Amino acid sequence: MSHRTEHLPEVSGLRHVVREMRHKESARQILGFVFVLLVTALGTPQLPLAYAGIPLILAGVVVRMWASGHIMKNSVLATNGPYSLVRHPLYTGNILLLVGFAIVASQLWGYLLLAAFLLFYYPTAIRYEDYKLEQLFADQWRAWSANTPALLPRRLWSKDITNAEWSLINSMDRNKEPVIAIVLLTCLIVLFLK
């Protein structure tokens, strides 16, 4: 049993295997990247769709870069910058990226695979992160989360957006986000130039 499921009731058999898979952060990250590589290799972009998907990919890269420069994972509750708009901006960025790549790739199987991936992993990831943050930050988390949606912002501006400094060093040290952004943008260029 992983540390992410130790607080949950015990289950056995296939339910245990599926639950452990859904809680495995590295599996979610690796499979998300495999999805990007798969649609990059097998996609056949159609211009109207490609032009619709590219802004989503770019928005996802920007949101992830912005969020990764504010987060102080498990030591300080991030409530400013993108965290003043949504509780999980890294997940929001991931979803924007993945949807954008599926649209640019223009393959029905890509949409179906993406829907299965998102439904399998993200509700569980959000529940776990919310649980963990509540355990770590208690009342501070409850006050912040009461007014901050999980993934989709209710507004596009908050007074707390500019209350903290963004840090490239933090973005690089904690998430390797600039490297990830370069890899994703390279995949986009390869896919788009097909």
Short mmCIF file of N, CA and C in Angstrom, two decimals:
data_model
loop_
_atom_site.label_atom_id
_atom_site.label_comp_id
_atom_site.label_asym_id
_atom_site.label_seq_id
_atom_site.Cartn_x
_atom_site.Cartn_y
_atom_site.Cartn_z
N MET A 1 0.85 -1.18 0.00
CA MET A 1 0.00 0.00 0.00
C MET A 1 0.89 1.24 0.00
N SER A 2 0.56 2.20 -0.85
CA SER A 2 1.35 3.42 -0.92
C SER A 2 0.96 4.39 0.19
N HIS A 3 1.83 5.37 0.43
CA HIS A 3 1.52 6.38 1.46
C HIS A 3 0.29 7.20 1.06
N ARG A 4 -0.06 7.21 -0.22
CA ARG A 4 -1.22 7.97 -0.68
C ARG A 4 -2.53 7.27 -0.37
N THR A 5 -2.50 5.98 -0.06
CA THR A 5 -3.74 5.26 0.21
C THR A 5 -3.82 4.71 1.63
N GLU A 6 -2.82 4.98 2.42
CA GLU A 6 -2.82 4.39 3.77
C GLU A 6 -3.96 4.91 4.65
N HIS A 7 -4.52 6.08 4.35
CA HIS A 7 -5.63 6.62 5.13
C HIS A 7 -6.98 6.09 4.67
N LEU A 8 -7.01 5.33 3.58
CA LEU A 8 -8.25 4.80 3.02
C LEU A 8 -8.55 3.41 3.59
N PRO A 9 -9.82 3.00 3.58
CA PRO A 9 -10.14 1.64 4.04
C PRO A 9 -9.45 0.59 3.17
N GLU A 10 -9.13 -0.53 3.77
CA GLU A 10 -8.46 -1.58 3.01
C GLU A 10 -9.41 -2.21 2.01
N VAL A 11 -8.86 -2.49 0.84
CA VAL A 11 -9.57 -3.24 -0.19
C VAL A 11 -8.60 -4.28 -0.73
N SER A 12 -9.13 -5.27 -1.43
CA SER A 12 -8.25 -6.33 -1.93
C SER A 12 -8.55 -6.62 -3.39
N GLY A 13 -7.72 -7.46 -3.95
CA GLY A 13 -7.92 -7.92 -5.31
C GLY A 13 -7.77 -6.81 -6.34
N LEU A 14 -8.60 -6.89 -7.36
CA LEU A 14 -8.55 -5.93 -8.45
C LEU A 14 -8.82 -4.50 -7.97
N ARG A 15 -9.74 -4.33 -7.02
CA ARG A 15 -10.03 -2.99 -6.49
C ARG A 15 -8.77 -2.37 -5.88
N HIS A 16 -7.98 -3.17 -5.19
CA HIS A 16 -6.74 -2.68 -4.60
C HIS A 16 -5.75 -2.26 -5.69
N VAL A 17 -5.60 -3.07 -6.71
CA VAL A 17 -4.66 -2.77 -7.80
C VAL A 17 -5.07 -1.48 -8.51
N VAL A 18 -6.36 -1.35 -8.83
CA VAL A 18 -6.84 -0.16 -9.52
C VAL A 18 -6.66 1.08 -8.65
N ARG A 19 -7.00 0.97 -7.37
CA ARG A 19 -6.85 2.11 -6.47
C ARG A 19 -5.39 2.54 -6.36
N GLU A 20 -4.50 1.59 -6.25
CA GLU A 20 -3.08 1.94 -6.16
C GLU A 20 -2.60 2.60 -7.45
N MET A 21 -3.05 2.12 -8.60
CA MET A 21 -2.68 2.73 -9.88
C MET A 21 -3.18 4.17 -9.97
N ARG A 22 -4.41 4.40 -9.51
CA ARG A 22 -4.99 5.75 -9.59
C ARG A 22 -4.26 6.74 -8.68
N HIS A 23 -3.66 6.25 -7.63
CA HIS A 23 -2.96 7.12 -6.68
C HIS A 23 -1.47 7.28 -6.99
N LYS A 24 -0.97 6.57 -7.96
CA LYS A 24 0.45 6.62 -8.27
C LYS A 24 0.75 7.84 -9.13
N GLU A 25 1.35 8.85 -8.51
CA GLU A 25 1.63 10.11 -9.19
C GLU A 25 2.58 9.92 -10.37
N SER A 26 3.60 9.10 -10.20
CA SER A 26 4.56 8.90 -11.29
C SER A 26 3.89 8.23 -12.49
N ALA A 27 2.94 7.34 -12.25
CA ALA A 27 2.22 6.70 -13.36
C ALA A 27 1.42 7.74 -14.13
N ARG A 28 0.75 8.63 -13.41
CA ARG A 28 -0.03 9.68 -14.06
C ARG A 28 0.87 10.57 -14.91
N GLN A 29 2.01 10.96 -14.37
CA GLN A 29 2.93 11.83 -15.10
C GLN A 29 3.52 11.12 -16.32
N ILE A 30 3.96 9.90 -16.13
CA ILE A 30 4.56 9.14 -17.24
C ILE A 30 3.53 8.88 -18.33
N LEU A 31 2.33 8.45 -17.95
CA LEU A 31 1.31 8.16 -18.96
C LEU A 31 0.85 9.43 -19.67
N GLY A 32 0.82 10.56 -18.97
CA GLY A 32 0.50 11.82 -19.63
C GLY A 32 1.54 12.15 -20.68
N PHE A 33 2.81 11.95 -20.35
CA PHE A 33 3.89 12.20 -21.30
C PHE A 33 3.83 11.21 -22.46
N VAL A 34 3.54 9.95 -22.16
CA VAL A 34 3.40 8.94 -23.21
C VAL A 34 2.26 9.32 -24.15
N PHE A 35 1.18 9.86 -23.59
CA PHE A 35 0.07 10.31 -24.44
C PHE A 35 0.54 11.39 -25.41
N VAL A 36 1.29 12.37 -24.90
CA VAL A 36 1.80 13.44 -25.76
C VAL A 36 2.69 12.86 -26.85
N LEU A 37 3.59 11.94 -26.50
CA LEU A 37 4.47 11.32 -27.50
C LEU A 37 3.67 10.52 -28.52
N LEU A 38 2.65 9.81 -28.05
CA LEU A 38 1.82 8.99 -28.93
C LEU A 38 1.07 9.85 -29.95
N VAL A 39 0.41 10.91 -29.48
CA VAL A 39 -0.32 11.75 -30.44
C VAL A 39 0.63 12.54 -31.32
N THR A 40 1.82 12.84 -30.81
CA THR A 40 2.82 13.52 -31.65
C THR A 40 3.26 12.58 -32.78
N ALA A 41 3.48 11.32 -32.46
CA ALA A 41 3.95 10.36 -33.47
C ALA A 41 2.86 9.95 -34.44
N LEU A 42 1.63 9.79 -33.95
CA LEU A 42 0.57 9.21 -34.78
C LEU A 42 -0.48 10.21 -35.23
N GLY A 43 -0.42 11.41 -34.73
CA GLY A 43 -1.42 12.41 -35.09
C GLY A 43 -1.30 12.87 -36.53
N THR A 44 -2.41 13.31 -37.07
CA THR A 44 -2.44 13.88 -38.42
C THR A 44 -3.20 15.21 -38.33
N PRO A 45 -2.50 16.28 -38.01
CA PRO A 45 -3.15 17.56 -37.77
C PRO A 45 -3.99 18.04 -38.95
N GLN A 46 -5.16 18.55 -38.62
CA GLN A 46 -6.05 19.21 -39.57
C GLN A 46 -6.02 20.68 -39.19
N LEU A 47 -5.73 21.55 -40.14
CA LEU A 47 -5.47 22.95 -39.81
C LEU A 47 -6.51 23.63 -38.92
N PRO A 48 -7.80 23.54 -39.20
CA PRO A 48 -8.72 24.25 -38.28
C PRO A 48 -8.61 23.74 -36.85
N LEU A 49 -8.49 22.42 -36.69
CA LEU A 49 -8.35 21.87 -35.34
C LEU A 49 -7.01 22.22 -34.73
N ALA A 50 -5.96 22.17 -35.53
CA ALA A 50 -4.63 22.50 -35.02
C ALA A 50 -4.60 23.93 -34.50
N TYR A 51 -5.22 24.84 -35.24
CA TYR A 51 -5.24 26.23 -34.78
C TYR A 51 -6.07 26.40 -33.51
N ALA A 52 -7.01 25.52 -33.28
CA ALA A 52 -7.80 25.57 -32.04
C ALA A 52 -7.02 24.96 -30.87
N GLY A 53 -6.21 23.93 -31.15
CA GLY A 53 -5.49 23.24 -30.08
C GLY A 53 -4.23 23.94 -29.62
N ILE A 54 -3.56 24.63 -30.52
CA ILE A 54 -2.29 25.29 -30.18
C ILE A 54 -2.43 26.27 -29.02
N PRO A 55 -3.46 27.15 -29.01
CA PRO A 55 -3.58 28.06 -27.87
C PRO A 55 -3.78 27.33 -26.53
N LEU A 56 -4.45 26.18 -26.57
CA LEU A 56 -4.63 25.41 -25.33
C LEU A 56 -3.29 24.87 -24.84
N ILE A 57 -2.47 24.38 -25.75
CA ILE A 57 -1.15 23.87 -25.37
C ILE A 57 -0.30 24.99 -24.80
N LEU A 58 -0.28 26.12 -25.48
CA LEU A 58 0.52 27.25 -25.00
C LEU A 58 0.00 27.74 -23.65
N ALA A 59 -1.31 27.80 -23.50
CA ALA A 59 -1.89 28.20 -22.20
C ALA A 59 -1.49 27.20 -21.11
N GLY A 60 -1.51 25.92 -21.44
CA GLY A 60 -1.11 24.90 -20.46
C GLY A 60 0.34 25.05 -20.04
N VAL A 61 1.22 25.32 -21.00
CA VAL A 61 2.63 25.53 -20.68
C VAL A 61 2.79 26.75 -19.76
N VAL A 62 2.10 27.84 -20.10
CA VAL A 62 2.21 29.07 -19.30
C VAL A 62 1.66 28.84 -17.90
N VAL A 63 0.50 28.21 -17.79
CA VAL A 63 -0.10 27.96 -16.47
C VAL A 63 0.82 27.08 -15.62
N ARG A 64 1.36 26.03 -16.21
CA ARG A 64 2.27 25.16 -15.45
C ARG A 64 3.53 25.91 -15.02
N MET A 65 4.10 26.68 -15.92
CA MET A 65 5.31 27.44 -15.58
C MET A 65 5.01 28.44 -14.47
N TRP A 66 3.89 29.12 -14.58
CA TRP A 66 3.48 30.11 -13.58
C TRP A 66 3.27 29.43 -12.22
N ALA A 67 2.54 28.33 -12.22
CA ALA A 67 2.24 27.63 -10.96
C ALA A 67 3.50 27.06 -10.32
N SER A 68 4.37 26.48 -11.14
CA SER A 68 5.57 25.84 -10.57
C SER A 68 6.53 26.85 -9.96
N GLY A 69 6.43 28.10 -10.35
CA GLY A 69 7.28 29.14 -9.76
C GLY A 69 6.74 29.70 -8.47
N HIS A 70 5.54 29.28 -8.07
CA HIS A 70 4.93 29.75 -6.83
C HIS A 70 4.85 28.68 -5.74
N ILE A 71 4.84 27.43 -6.13
CA ILE A 71 4.58 26.35 -5.17
C ILE A 71 5.79 26.09 -4.27
N MET A 72 5.51 25.86 -3.02
CA MET A 72 6.52 25.44 -2.03
C MET A 72 6.00 24.13 -1.43
N LYS A 73 6.04 23.11 -2.20
CA LYS A 73 5.37 21.85 -1.93
C LYS A 73 5.53 21.35 -0.49
N ASN A 74 4.39 21.19 0.15
CA ASN A 74 4.26 20.61 1.50
C ASN A 74 4.90 21.43 2.61
N SER A 75 5.44 22.61 2.31
CA SER A 75 6.04 23.41 3.38
C SER A 75 5.27 24.71 3.63
N VAL A 76 4.75 25.31 2.56
CA VAL A 76 3.95 26.53 2.67
C VAL A 76 2.75 26.35 1.76
N LEU A 77 1.58 26.70 2.24
CA LEU A 77 0.38 26.61 1.42
C LEU A 77 0.39 27.75 0.40
N ALA A 78 0.49 27.42 -0.86
CA ALA A 78 0.48 28.43 -1.92
C ALA A 78 -0.95 28.90 -2.13
N THR A 79 -1.19 30.19 -1.88
CA THR A 79 -2.54 30.76 -2.05
C THR A 79 -2.53 31.99 -2.93
N ASN A 80 -1.38 32.32 -3.49
CA ASN A 80 -1.32 33.50 -4.34
C ASN A 80 -0.89 33.08 -5.74
N GLY A 81 -0.71 34.07 -6.63
CA GLY A 81 -0.42 33.74 -8.01
C GLY A 81 -1.57 32.92 -8.57
N PRO A 82 -1.29 31.88 -9.33
CA PRO A 82 -2.36 31.07 -9.89
C PRO A 82 -3.17 30.33 -8.82
N TYR A 83 -2.56 30.15 -7.65
CA TYR A 83 -3.25 29.46 -6.56
C TYR A 83 -4.33 30.34 -5.92
N SER A 84 -4.40 31.61 -6.31
CA SER A 84 -5.50 32.45 -5.86
C SER A 84 -6.73 32.25 -6.74
N LEU A 85 -6.55 31.59 -7.88
CA LEU A 85 -7.65 31.35 -8.81
C LEU A 85 -8.17 29.92 -8.74
N VAL A 86 -7.26 28.94 -8.62
CA VAL A 86 -7.63 27.53 -8.51
C VAL A 86 -6.70 26.83 -7.54
N ARG A 87 -7.19 25.75 -6.93
CA ARG A 87 -6.37 25.01 -5.97
C ARG A 87 -5.28 24.19 -6.63
N HIS A 88 -5.51 23.77 -7.87
CA HIS A 88 -4.58 22.86 -8.54
C HIS A 88 -4.21 23.37 -9.93
N PRO A 89 -3.52 24.50 -10.02
CA PRO A 89 -3.20 25.04 -11.35
C PRO A 89 -2.26 24.16 -12.16
N LEU A 90 -1.42 23.37 -11.52
CA LEU A 90 -0.58 22.44 -12.29
C LEU A 90 -1.46 21.42 -13.01
N TYR A 91 -2.51 20.95 -12.35
CA TYR A 91 -3.44 20.02 -13.00
C TYR A 91 -4.21 20.73 -14.11
N THR A 92 -4.61 21.97 -13.86
CA THR A 92 -5.30 22.75 -14.89
C THR A 92 -4.40 22.87 -16.12
N GLY A 93 -3.14 23.20 -15.89
CA GLY A 93 -2.19 23.29 -17.00
C GLY A 93 -2.03 21.97 -17.72
N ASN A 94 -1.93 20.87 -16.97
CA ASN A 94 -1.80 19.54 -17.59
C ASN A 94 -2.99 19.25 -18.49
N ILE A 95 -4.19 19.51 -17.98
CA ILE A 95 -5.40 19.21 -18.74
C ILE A 95 -5.47 20.06 -20.00
N LEU A 96 -5.14 21.35 -19.88
CA LEU A 96 -5.10 22.21 -21.07
C LEU A 96 -4.13 21.64 -22.11
N LEU A 97 -2.94 21.26 -21.66
CA LEU A 97 -1.93 20.69 -22.57
C LEU A 97 -2.44 19.43 -23.26
N LEU A 98 -2.96 18.52 -22.48
CA LEU A 98 -3.38 17.24 -23.04
C LEU A 98 -4.55 17.40 -24.00
N VAL A 99 -5.52 18.22 -23.63
CA VAL A 99 -6.64 18.48 -24.54
C VAL A 99 -6.13 19.15 -25.81
N GLY A 100 -5.24 20.11 -25.66
CA GLY A 100 -4.68 20.78 -26.83
C GLY A 100 -3.96 19.81 -27.76
N PHE A 101 -3.16 18.92 -27.20
CA PHE A 101 -2.46 17.94 -28.04
C PHE A 101 -3.45 17.00 -28.73
N ALA A 102 -4.50 16.59 -28.03
CA ALA A 102 -5.50 15.73 -28.65
C ALA A 102 -6.17 16.45 -29.82
N ILE A 103 -6.49 17.72 -29.64
CA ILE A 103 -7.14 18.48 -30.71
C ILE A 103 -6.19 18.65 -31.90
N VAL A 104 -4.94 19.02 -31.65
CA VAL A 104 -4.00 19.20 -32.75
C VAL A 104 -3.78 17.88 -33.49
N ALA A 105 -3.71 16.77 -32.76
CA ALA A 105 -3.47 15.46 -33.39
C ALA A 105 -4.64 15.02 -34.25
N SER A 106 -5.85 15.49 -33.96
CA SER A 106 -7.03 15.27 -34.80
C SER A 106 -7.35 13.78 -35.01
N GLN A 107 -7.28 13.00 -33.94
CA GLN A 107 -7.57 11.57 -34.03
C GLN A 107 -8.66 11.21 -33.01
N LEU A 108 -9.69 10.51 -33.47
CA LEU A 108 -10.77 10.12 -32.56
C LEU A 108 -10.24 9.29 -31.40
N TRP A 109 -9.32 8.36 -31.67
CA TRP A 109 -8.78 7.52 -30.60
C TRP A 109 -8.06 8.38 -29.55
N GLY A 110 -7.47 9.50 -29.98
CA GLY A 110 -6.79 10.39 -29.04
C GLY A 110 -7.77 11.00 -28.04
N TYR A 111 -8.94 11.40 -28.53
CA TYR A 111 -9.95 11.97 -27.64
C TYR A 111 -10.45 10.93 -26.65
N LEU A 112 -10.68 9.73 -27.14
CA LEU A 112 -11.18 8.65 -26.28
C LEU A 112 -10.14 8.27 -25.22
N LEU A 113 -8.90 8.12 -25.66
CA LEU A 113 -7.82 7.78 -24.74
C LEU A 113 -7.64 8.88 -23.69
N LEU A 114 -7.70 10.13 -24.12
CA LEU A 114 -7.55 11.25 -23.21
C LEU A 114 -8.69 11.27 -22.19
N ALA A 115 -9.92 11.07 -22.63
CA ALA A 115 -11.06 11.07 -21.71
C ALA A 115 -10.88 9.98 -20.65
N ALA A 116 -10.48 8.80 -21.07
CA ALA A 116 -10.26 7.70 -20.11
C ALA A 116 -9.15 8.06 -19.13
N PHE A 117 -8.06 8.62 -19.64
CA PHE A 117 -6.93 9.01 -18.79
C PHE A 117 -7.35 10.06 -17.76
N LEU A 118 -8.02 11.11 -18.22
CA LEU A 118 -8.42 12.18 -17.31
C LEU A 118 -9.39 11.68 -16.24
N LEU A 119 -10.36 10.89 -16.64
CA LEU A 119 -11.34 10.37 -15.67
C LEU A 119 -10.73 9.37 -14.70
N PHE A 120 -9.75 8.62 -15.17
CA PHE A 120 -9.12 7.63 -14.31
C PHE A 120 -8.24 8.29 -13.24
N TYR A 121 -7.47 9.31 -13.64
CA TYR A 121 -6.47 9.85 -12.73
C TYR A 121 -6.86 11.14 -11.98
N TYR A 122 -7.46 12.09 -12.65
CA TYR A 122 -7.56 13.41 -12.03
C TYR A 122 -8.55 13.54 -10.87
N PRO A 123 -9.72 12.93 -10.89
CA PRO A 123 -10.56 13.04 -9.68
C PRO A 123 -9.86 12.49 -8.44
N THR A 124 -9.17 11.38 -8.60
CA THR A 124 -8.42 10.78 -7.49
C THR A 124 -7.28 11.68 -7.05
N ALA A 125 -6.53 12.23 -8.00
CA ALA A 125 -5.40 13.11 -7.67
C ALA A 125 -5.88 14.35 -6.91
N ILE A 126 -6.98 14.93 -7.34
CA ILE A 126 -7.52 16.12 -6.68
C ILE A 126 -7.97 15.79 -5.26
N ARG A 127 -8.69 14.69 -5.11
CA ARG A 127 -9.14 14.28 -3.75
C ARG A 127 -7.95 14.06 -2.83
N TYR A 128 -6.91 13.37 -3.34
CA TYR A 128 -5.74 13.12 -2.50
C TYR A 128 -5.03 14.41 -2.14
N GLU A 129 -4.79 15.28 -3.11
CA GLU A 129 -4.09 16.54 -2.83
C GLU A 129 -4.87 17.39 -1.83
N ASP A 130 -6.18 17.45 -2.00
CA ASP A 130 -7.00 18.21 -1.05
C ASP A 130 -6.91 17.61 0.35
N TYR A 131 -6.98 16.29 0.43
CA TYR A 131 -6.86 15.61 1.72
C TYR A 131 -5.50 15.91 2.36
N LYS A 132 -4.44 15.75 1.58
CA LYS A 132 -3.08 15.98 2.10
C LYS A 132 -2.90 17.42 2.57
N LEU A 133 -3.34 18.37 1.76
CA LEU A 133 -3.18 19.78 2.13
C LEU A 133 -4.00 20.13 3.37
N GLU A 134 -5.18 19.55 3.49
CA GLU A 134 -5.98 19.79 4.70
C GLU A 134 -5.28 19.23 5.93
N GLN A 135 -4.65 18.07 5.79
CA GLN A 135 -3.91 17.50 6.92
C GLN A 135 -2.72 18.38 7.29
N LEU A 136 -2.05 18.93 6.30
CA LEU A 136 -0.85 19.74 6.55
C LEU A 136 -1.18 21.14 7.06
N PHE A 137 -2.24 21.75 6.51
CA PHE A 137 -2.48 23.18 6.77
C PHE A 137 -3.82 23.48 7.44
N ALA A 138 -4.60 22.47 7.73
CA ALA A 138 -5.84 22.55 8.52
C ALA A 138 -6.71 23.76 8.21
N ASP A 139 -6.88 24.65 9.19
CA ASP A 139 -7.80 25.78 9.04
C ASP A 139 -7.40 26.71 7.91
N GLN A 140 -6.10 26.90 7.71
CA GLN A 140 -5.64 27.76 6.62
C GLN A 140 -6.10 27.18 5.28
N TRP A 141 -5.97 25.87 5.11
CA TRP A 141 -6.41 25.23 3.88
C TRP A 141 -7.92 25.33 3.74
N ARG A 142 -8.67 25.07 4.82
CA ARG A 142 -10.13 25.10 4.74
C ARG A 142 -10.64 26.48 4.36
N ALA A 143 -10.05 27.53 4.92
CA ALA A 143 -10.48 28.90 4.59
C ALA A 143 -10.17 29.22 3.12
N TRP A 144 -9.00 28.84 2.66
CA TRP A 144 -8.61 29.11 1.28
C TRP A 144 -9.44 28.28 0.30
N SER A 145 -9.60 27.00 0.58
CA SER A 145 -10.29 26.11 -0.36
C SER A 145 -11.78 26.41 -0.44
N ALA A 146 -12.34 26.98 0.60
CA ALA A 146 -13.77 27.31 0.57
C ALA A 146 -14.10 28.31 -0.53
N ASN A 147 -13.14 29.14 -0.89
CA ASN A 147 -13.37 30.16 -1.91
C ASN A 147 -12.57 29.94 -3.18
N THR A 148 -11.88 28.81 -3.28
CA THR A 148 -11.01 28.57 -4.43
C THR A 148 -11.38 27.24 -5.08
N PRO A 149 -11.89 27.28 -6.32
CA PRO A 149 -12.28 26.03 -6.98
C PRO A 149 -11.07 25.16 -7.32
N ALA A 150 -11.32 23.91 -7.59
CA ALA A 150 -10.24 22.96 -7.84
C ALA A 150 -9.50 23.23 -9.15
N LEU A 151 -10.22 23.32 -10.26
CA LEU A 151 -9.56 23.39 -11.58
C LEU A 151 -9.95 24.58 -12.43
N LEU A 152 -11.21 24.95 -12.41
CA LEU A 152 -11.71 26.01 -13.28
C LEU A 152 -11.94 27.28 -12.48
N PRO A 153 -11.24 28.35 -12.82
CA PRO A 153 -11.40 29.59 -12.05
C PRO A 153 -12.80 30.18 -12.23
N ARG A 154 -13.30 30.78 -11.17
CA ARG A 154 -14.57 31.50 -11.23
C ARG A 154 -14.36 32.90 -11.79
N ARG A 155 -13.13 33.35 -11.72
CA ARG A 155 -12.76 34.68 -12.21
C ARG A 155 -11.36 34.59 -12.80
N LEU A 156 -10.98 35.59 -13.56
CA LEU A 156 -9.65 35.57 -14.19
C LEU A 156 -8.68 36.51 -13.50
N TRP A 157 -9.13 37.15 -12.43
CA TRP A 157 -8.25 38.07 -11.72
C TRP A 157 -8.52 37.95 -10.23
N SER A 158 -7.48 38.14 -9.45
CA SER A 158 -7.58 38.14 -8.00
C SER A 158 -6.52 39.10 -7.47
N LYS A 159 -6.82 39.76 -6.37
CA LYS A 159 -5.83 40.67 -5.78
C LYS A 159 -4.57 39.91 -5.36
N ASP A 160 -4.69 38.62 -5.13
CA ASP A 160 -3.55 37.82 -4.70
C ASP A 160 -2.70 37.29 -5.84
N ILE A 161 -3.07 37.60 -7.08
CA ILE A 161 -2.27 37.13 -8.22
C ILE A 161 -0.86 37.71 -8.16
N THR A 162 -0.76 38.96 -7.78
CA THR A 162 0.55 39.63 -7.81
C THR A 162 1.19 39.78 -6.43
N ASN A 163 0.63 39.15 -5.42
CA ASN A 163 1.15 39.30 -4.05
C ASN A 163 2.41 38.50 -3.76
N ALA A 164 2.84 37.69 -4.69
CA ALA A 164 4.05 36.88 -4.45
C ALA A 164 4.93 36.90 -5.68
N GLU A 165 6.18 36.70 -5.46
CA GLU A 165 7.12 36.67 -6.57
C GLU A 165 7.18 35.28 -7.18
N TRP A 166 7.24 35.28 -8.50
CA TRP A 166 7.44 34.04 -9.22
C TRP A 166 8.94 33.76 -9.24
N SER A 167 9.33 32.49 -9.13
CA SER A 167 10.74 32.15 -9.08
C SER A 167 11.09 31.09 -10.13
N LEU A 168 11.96 31.46 -11.07
CA LEU A 168 12.44 30.49 -12.05
C LEU A 168 13.21 29.38 -11.36
N ILE A 169 13.98 29.73 -10.35
CA ILE A 169 14.76 28.72 -9.62
C ILE A 169 13.82 27.71 -8.98
N ASN A 170 12.75 28.21 -8.36
CA ASN A 170 11.76 27.32 -7.76
C ASN A 170 11.12 26.44 -8.83
N SER A 171 10.79 27.03 -9.96
CA SER A 171 10.18 26.28 -11.05
C SER A 171 11.12 25.18 -11.55
N MET A 172 12.39 25.48 -11.64
CA MET A 172 13.37 24.51 -12.12
C MET A 172 13.67 23.45 -11.06
N ASP A 173 13.91 23.88 -9.83
CA ASP A 173 14.30 22.94 -8.78
C ASP A 173 13.19 21.94 -8.44
N ARG A 174 12.00 22.41 -8.31
CA ARG A 174 10.92 21.55 -7.83
C ARG A 174 10.29 20.71 -8.93
N ASN A 175 10.13 21.26 -10.12
CA ASN A 175 9.39 20.56 -11.17
C ASN A 175 10.15 20.36 -12.46
N LYS A 176 11.33 20.98 -12.60
CA LYS A 176 12.06 20.96 -13.88
C LYS A 176 11.17 21.52 -14.99
N GLU A 177 10.34 22.48 -14.63
CA GLU A 177 9.32 22.98 -15.54
C GLU A 177 9.87 23.60 -16.82
N PRO A 178 10.93 24.39 -16.78
CA PRO A 178 11.45 24.92 -18.06
C PRO A 178 11.86 23.81 -19.03
N VAL A 179 12.43 22.74 -18.52
CA VAL A 179 12.83 21.62 -19.37
C VAL A 179 11.59 20.94 -19.95
N ILE A 180 10.60 20.73 -19.11
CA ILE A 180 9.34 20.12 -19.56
C ILE A 180 8.70 20.99 -20.64
N ALA A 181 8.71 22.31 -20.43
CA ALA A 181 8.12 23.22 -21.40
C ALA A 181 8.83 23.11 -22.76
N ILE A 182 10.13 23.03 -22.75
CA ILE A 182 10.89 22.90 -24.00
C ILE A 182 10.54 21.59 -24.71
N VAL A 183 10.45 20.50 -23.96
CA VAL A 183 10.10 19.20 -24.56
C VAL A 183 8.69 19.26 -25.15
N LEU A 184 7.74 19.83 -24.41
CA LEU A 184 6.36 19.91 -24.90
C LEU A 184 6.26 20.78 -26.15
N LEU A 185 6.94 21.90 -26.14
CA LEU A 185 6.90 22.78 -27.31
C LEU A 185 7.58 22.13 -28.52
N THR A 186 8.61 21.34 -28.27
CA THR A 186 9.25 20.58 -29.36
C THR A 186 8.26 19.56 -29.94
N CYS A 187 7.53 18.87 -29.07
CA CYS A 187 6.51 17.92 -29.54
C CYS A 187 5.46 18.64 -30.36
N LEU A 188 5.03 19.81 -29.92
CA LEU A 188 4.04 20.57 -30.66
C LEU A 188 4.56 20.93 -32.05
N ILE A 189 5.79 21.39 -32.14
CA ILE A 189 6.37 21.75 -33.44
C ILE A 189 6.45 20.54 -34.35
N VAL A 190 6.91 19.40 -33.83
CA VAL A 190 7.00 18.18 -34.62
C VAL A 190 5.63 17.77 -35.12
N LEU A 191 4.63 17.80 -34.23
CA LEU A 191 3.27 17.42 -34.61
C LEU A 191 2.70 18.39 -35.65
N PHE A 192 2.87 19.64 -35.43
CA PHE A 192 2.28 20.64 -36.32
C PHE A 192 2.92 20.63 -37.70
N LEU A 193 4.19 20.30 -37.78
CA LEU A 193 4.89 20.31 -39.07
C LEU A 193 4.66 19.04 -39.90
N LYS A 194 3.90 18.12 -39.40
CA LYS A 194 3.63 16.88 -40.16
C LYS A 194 2.87 17.18 -41.43
#
